[in-house]
């Protein structure tokens, strides 16, 4: 994925999500760490989003991930916030704590600091799940500055929602 994701590209992707959500009678929830609500904002920029968007949760701290999304303290201690395990617990918790039928969760290191050898800046886990289904989680390694990494994360999250509903 190019690290140059425009506002118009995000808007077009959000409109594809809206169309798919309406066609498949889905209600969406977002659980966001590194994007701080940007996915929810992009989705709700689409007129009529109240018909298919349930809620968005921005949970940066360990405490917020535990309280709002039910992420296990053990998972956070053992694997860290930026991990497959945490992303899966976030996406599952988003469905438990909402009236939605489909969820996306993101957790990553947008930079400029915070990266390690194992998890460099640009490492992002995204998980998607349908209510009653099994989660899917993918790791991405995005390039660019903080804004570029966050934009690419939003684009990938939206793309995955369209695929899941398709």
mmCIF file of C-alpha atoms in Angstrom, residues 56 62 70 86-87 103-104 131 145:
data_model
loop_
_atom_site.group_PDB
_atom_site.id
_atom_site.type_symbol
_atom_site.label_atom_id
_atom_site.label_comp_id
_atom_site.label_asym_id
_atom_site.label_seq_id
_atom_site.Cartn_x
_atom_site.Cartn_y
_atom_site.Cartn_z
ATOM 1 C CA UNK A 56 -16.440 3.878 18.048
ATOM 2 C CA UNK A 62 -3.865 -0.537 28.975
ATOM 3 C CA UNK A 70 -12.303 -6.454 27.982
ATOM 4 C CA UNK A 86 -4.509 -7.806 21.802
ATOM 5 C CA UNK A 87 -6.064 -6.929 18.433
ATOM 6 C CA UNK A 103 -16.124 -4.854 14.136
ATOM 7 C CA UNK A 104 -12.663 -3.636 13.300
ATOM 8 C CA UNK A 131 -20.734 -11.229 15.588
ATOM 9 C CA UNK A 145 5.682 9.609 9.307
#
